[in-house]
Amino acid sequence: LVINLDLAPCQALLENIDASTPQGEVFVEMTKLRKLRVVGSSKHWHSVEQPSMRLLQLLQPSGLEELALVGVDQMKVVRSILSNTTLHSTLTRLHLGLHGFHFLAQEDLLALGVPLAKLKSLRLSGTSASGVACRESYCRMFICANAFLEYLGQLPRPEEIEVIQVSNAGLLGDDHQIANVLRSLASFPQLRRLRLPLPSLPLAFRELLTMRLAL
């Protein structure tokens, strides 16, 4: 299922569903929905902020396996959507395309995976509303290396993670902190795709050697 917030009928439908469904109640139980992609410009994400934050509560997709949120520029919306407990035991693939300038805090990182018991793929990027990587300075993410290390250490099943892809972002830390992040990847034996925004810092030979031994 693709919900394009840039289309007026999609906006109107979400607003009508939200207005007609009392808080805490379900509009429909979409038990067979496996893939959901919500895409739109930041302007239209703002215009339907309330219904988008209630989206999974309204649709109740109890078997959802893949979720993509593209063009969203507010982490409070992302956290609200991912806080829905129906996702915690079913979601295996998460793609988040953030629009705008972001410094991801610890609470933001933890919302992206720690409650998701079956997570296998995490794709995180700075994007335009169309989903294309945004290269402009106003569309960038920054992540503290120590916070990212703690996030990786709290993923519930690291041995089942297959994809970690972070693009169009900056990983902030010194060479020792970056080396610790890389060494932690030894806990992910099933990784098939890895992309991290490593800074262009020269690592000491000792750090390179210890990373090589860990992997």
Short mmCIF file of C-alpha atoms in Angstrom, two decimals:
data_model
loop_
_atom_site.label_atom_id
_atom_site.label_comp_id
_atom_site.label_asym_id
_atom_site.label_seq_id
_atom_site.Cartn_x
_atom_site.Cartn_y
_atom_site.Cartn_z
CA LEU A 1 0.00 0.00 0.00
CA VAL A 2 1.37 3.42 -1.01
CA ILE A 3 -0.03 6.58 0.56
CA ASN A 4 1.11 9.66 -1.36
CA LEU A 5 0.47 12.72 0.78
CA ASP A 6 1.08 14.99 -2.22
CA LEU A 7 -2.19 13.78 -3.73
CA ALA A 8 -5.22 15.72 -2.51
CA PRO A 9 -7.53 12.64 -2.37
CA CYS A 10 -5.05 10.86 -0.06
CA GLN A 11 -4.90 13.87 2.24
CA ALA A 12 -8.68 14.18 2.32
CA LEU A 13 -9.11 10.46 3.04
CA LEU A 14 -6.68 10.53 5.97
CA GLU A 15 -8.31 13.64 7.42
CA ASN A 16 -11.81 12.15 7.10
CA ILE A 17 -10.73 8.87 8.72
CA ASP A 18 -9.06 10.76 11.57
CA ALA A 19 -12.07 13.03 12.13
CA SER A 20 -14.57 10.15 12.13
CA THR A 21 -12.62 7.85 14.46
CA PRO A 22 -12.60 8.64 18.20
CA GLN A 23 -9.24 8.76 19.95
CA GLY A 24 -8.08 5.27 20.92
CA GLU A 25 -10.37 3.47 18.50
CA VAL A 26 -9.55 1.60 15.27
CA PHE A 27 -11.00 2.60 11.89
CA VAL A 28 -10.26 -0.72 10.17
CA GLU A 29 -8.13 -3.79 10.92
CA MET A 30 -5.86 -4.36 7.92
CA THR A 31 -4.61 -7.74 9.05
CA LYS A 32 -3.30 -8.76 5.60
CA LEU A 33 -1.31 -5.59 4.92
CA ARG A 34 2.39 -6.50 4.66
CA LYS A 35 4.00 -3.41 3.07
CA LEU A 36 3.22 0.26 3.70
CA ARG A 37 4.96 3.27 2.13
CA VAL A 38 4.00 6.81 3.08
CA VAL A 39 5.63 9.50 0.96
CA GLY A 40 5.14 13.23 0.56
CA SER A 41 6.67 16.68 0.74
CA SER A 42 7.34 18.15 4.18
CA LYS A 43 4.53 20.67 3.61
CA HIS A 44 1.98 17.91 3.18
CA TRP A 45 3.37 15.87 6.08
CA HIS A 46 2.71 18.98 8.18
CA SER A 47 -0.81 19.42 6.82
CA VAL A 48 -1.82 15.90 7.91
CA GLU A 49 0.39 15.71 11.00
CA GLN A 50 -2.33 14.54 13.38
CA PRO A 51 -3.78 11.75 11.20
CA SER A 52 -0.29 10.62 10.16
CA MET A 53 0.73 10.27 13.81
CA ARG A 54 -2.37 8.12 14.35
CA LEU A 55 -2.00 6.23 11.08
CA LEU A 56 -1.15 2.79 12.42
CA GLN A 57 -3.66 3.10 15.22
CA LEU A 58 -6.36 3.85 12.64
CA LEU A 59 -5.41 1.10 10.19
CA GLN A 60 -4.24 -1.50 12.73
CA PRO A 61 -1.93 -3.44 10.34
CA SER A 62 -1.26 -6.34 12.70
CA GLY A 63 0.89 -8.22 10.16
CA LEU A 64 2.94 -5.33 8.74
CA GLU A 65 6.47 -6.42 7.75
CA GLU A 66 7.83 -3.46 5.77
CA LEU A 67 7.39 0.25 6.49
CA ALA A 68 8.79 3.24 4.60
CA LEU A 69 8.32 6.86 5.69
CA VAL A 70 9.76 9.23 3.08
CA GLY A 71 9.88 13.02 3.15
CA VAL A 72 8.90 13.40 6.80
CA ASP A 73 10.78 16.19 8.59
CA GLN A 74 9.63 15.78 12.18
CA MET A 75 10.99 13.01 14.39
CA LYS A 76 7.99 13.32 16.71
CA VAL A 77 5.85 11.96 13.85
CA VAL A 78 8.28 9.08 13.30
CA ARG A 79 8.41 8.25 17.01
CA SER A 80 4.62 8.34 17.26
CA ILE A 81 4.18 5.97 14.32
CA LEU A 82 6.85 3.54 15.53
CA SER A 83 5.49 3.54 19.07
CA ASN A 84 2.50 1.52 17.87
CA THR A 85 2.90 -1.83 19.59
CA THR A 86 1.43 -3.77 16.66
CA LEU A 87 4.76 -3.22 14.88
CA HIS A 88 7.00 -4.52 17.61
CA SER A 89 6.53 -8.20 16.87
CA THR A 90 6.07 -8.09 13.07
CA LEU A 91 8.15 -5.36 11.39
CA THR A 92 11.29 -6.67 9.70
CA ARG A 93 12.24 -3.82 7.33
CA LEU A 94 12.24 -0.10 8.08
CA HIS A 95 13.14 2.68 5.65
CA LEU A 96 13.19 6.24 6.94
CA GLY A 97 13.89 9.09 4.51
CA LEU A 98 14.19 12.30 6.53
CA HIS A 99 13.83 15.68 4.88
CA GLY A 100 15.55 18.69 6.37
CA PHE A 101 18.38 19.14 8.88
CA HIS A 102 18.47 16.65 11.76
CA PHE A 103 20.69 15.77 14.67
CA LEU A 104 19.36 12.41 15.83
CA ALA A 105 19.20 12.20 19.61
CA GLN A 106 19.41 9.00 21.63
CA GLU A 107 15.62 8.74 21.94
CA ASP A 108 15.30 9.08 18.17
CA LEU A 109 17.74 6.23 17.51
CA LEU A 110 16.13 3.93 20.05
CA ALA A 111 12.74 4.46 18.41
CA LEU A 112 14.19 3.19 15.11
CA GLY A 113 14.78 -0.35 16.16
CA VAL A 114 15.08 -1.31 19.79
CA PRO A 115 11.35 -2.12 20.29
CA LEU A 116 11.27 -4.02 16.96
CA ALA A 117 11.96 -7.62 17.91
CA LYS A 118 12.15 -8.96 14.34
CA LEU A 119 13.99 -6.10 12.63
CA LYS A 120 16.30 -7.31 9.84
CA SER A 121 16.82 -4.22 7.71
CA LEU A 122 17.29 -0.56 8.64
CA ARG A 123 17.71 2.06 5.91
CA LEU A 124 18.14 5.63 7.08
CA SER A 125 18.83 8.54 4.74
CA GLY A 126 18.37 12.23 4.08
CA THR A 127 16.01 12.47 1.12
CA SER A 128 13.83 14.74 -0.91
CA ALA A 129 10.08 14.19 -0.94
CA SER A 130 10.46 11.95 -3.98
CA GLY A 131 12.79 9.62 -2.11
CA VAL A 132 15.94 10.71 -3.95
CA ALA A 133 19.02 11.36 -1.81
CA CYS A 134 19.20 15.07 -1.05
CA ARG A 135 22.70 16.51 -1.33
CA GLU A 136 21.92 20.02 -0.11
CA SER A 137 23.16 21.30 3.25
CA TYR A 138 19.61 21.82 4.51
CA CYS A 139 18.86 18.13 4.08
CA ARG A 140 21.41 16.38 6.24
CA MET A 141 21.50 14.13 9.27
CA PHE A 142 24.11 13.98 12.00
CA ILE A 143 24.51 11.10 14.44
CA CYS A 144 26.78 10.95 17.48
CA ALA A 145 29.07 7.91 17.20
CA ASN A 146 28.67 6.99 20.88
CA ALA A 147 24.88 7.23 20.63
CA PHE A 148 24.93 5.05 17.50
CA LEU A 149 27.17 2.52 19.29
CA GLU A 150 24.70 2.33 22.16
CA TYR A 151 21.86 1.94 19.67
CA LEU A 152 23.59 -0.98 17.93
CA GLY A 153 24.24 -2.59 21.30
CA GLN A 154 20.55 -2.49 22.25
CA LEU A 155 19.10 -4.02 19.08
CA PRO A 156 17.23 -7.11 20.31
CA ARG A 157 18.52 -9.62 17.72
CA PRO A 158 21.79 -8.44 16.16
CA GLU A 159 22.49 -11.91 14.80
CA GLU A 160 19.47 -11.57 12.47
CA ILE A 161 20.20 -8.08 11.09
CA GLU A 162 20.93 -8.24 7.35
CA VAL A 163 21.02 -4.56 6.29
CA ILE A 164 22.28 -1.41 8.01
CA GLN A 165 22.36 1.45 5.53
CA VAL A 166 22.87 5.03 6.67
CA SER A 167 23.43 7.47 3.82
CA ASN A 168 23.61 11.22 3.28
CA ALA A 169 24.46 11.70 6.93
CA GLY A 170 27.38 12.42 9.20
CA LEU A 171 28.69 10.17 11.97
CA LEU A 172 30.29 12.46 14.56
CA GLY A 173 33.15 11.24 16.73
CA ASP A 174 36.90 10.86 17.05
CA ASP A 175 38.84 7.95 15.56
CA HIS A 176 38.53 5.87 18.74
CA GLN A 177 34.74 6.28 18.84
CA ILE A 178 34.42 5.46 15.14
CA ALA A 179 36.62 2.39 15.64
CA ASN A 180 34.35 1.23 18.48
CA VAL A 181 31.33 1.47 16.17
CA LEU A 182 33.09 -0.61 13.53
CA ARG A 183 34.25 -3.21 16.05
CA SER A 184 30.66 -3.61 17.28
CA LEU A 185 29.70 -4.89 13.82
CA ALA A 186 31.26 -8.21 14.75
CA SER A 187 27.97 -8.86 16.59
CA PHE A 188 26.09 -8.82 13.26
CA PRO A 189 27.20 -12.04 11.50
CA GLN A 190 24.35 -12.03 8.95
CA LEU A 191 25.03 -8.55 7.51
CA ARG A 192 24.71 -8.60 3.71
CA ARG A 193 24.69 -4.84 3.16
CA LEU A 194 26.44 -2.21 5.24
CA ARG A 195 26.76 1.48 4.59
CA LEU A 196 27.91 3.95 7.22
CA PRO A 197 28.82 7.64 6.78
CA LEU A 198 32.35 7.41 8.16
CA PRO A 199 34.22 10.70 8.53
CA SER A 200 37.48 11.17 6.67
CA LEU A 201 39.59 10.86 9.81
CA PRO A 202 42.92 9.02 9.75
CA LEU A 203 42.74 5.97 12.00
CA ALA A 204 45.83 4.76 13.79
CA PHE A 205 47.33 1.44 12.70
CA ARG A 206 46.42 -0.03 16.08
CA GLU A 207 42.74 0.88 15.55
CA LEU A 208 42.73 -0.59 12.04
CA LEU A 209 44.32 -3.81 13.32
CA THR A 210 41.88 -4.24 16.19
CA MET A 211 38.94 -3.61 13.85
CA ARG A 212 40.25 -6.22 11.43
CA LEU A 213 40.63 -8.77 14.22
CA ALA A 214 37.12 -8.05 15.49
CA LEU A 215 35.57 -8.58 12.07
#
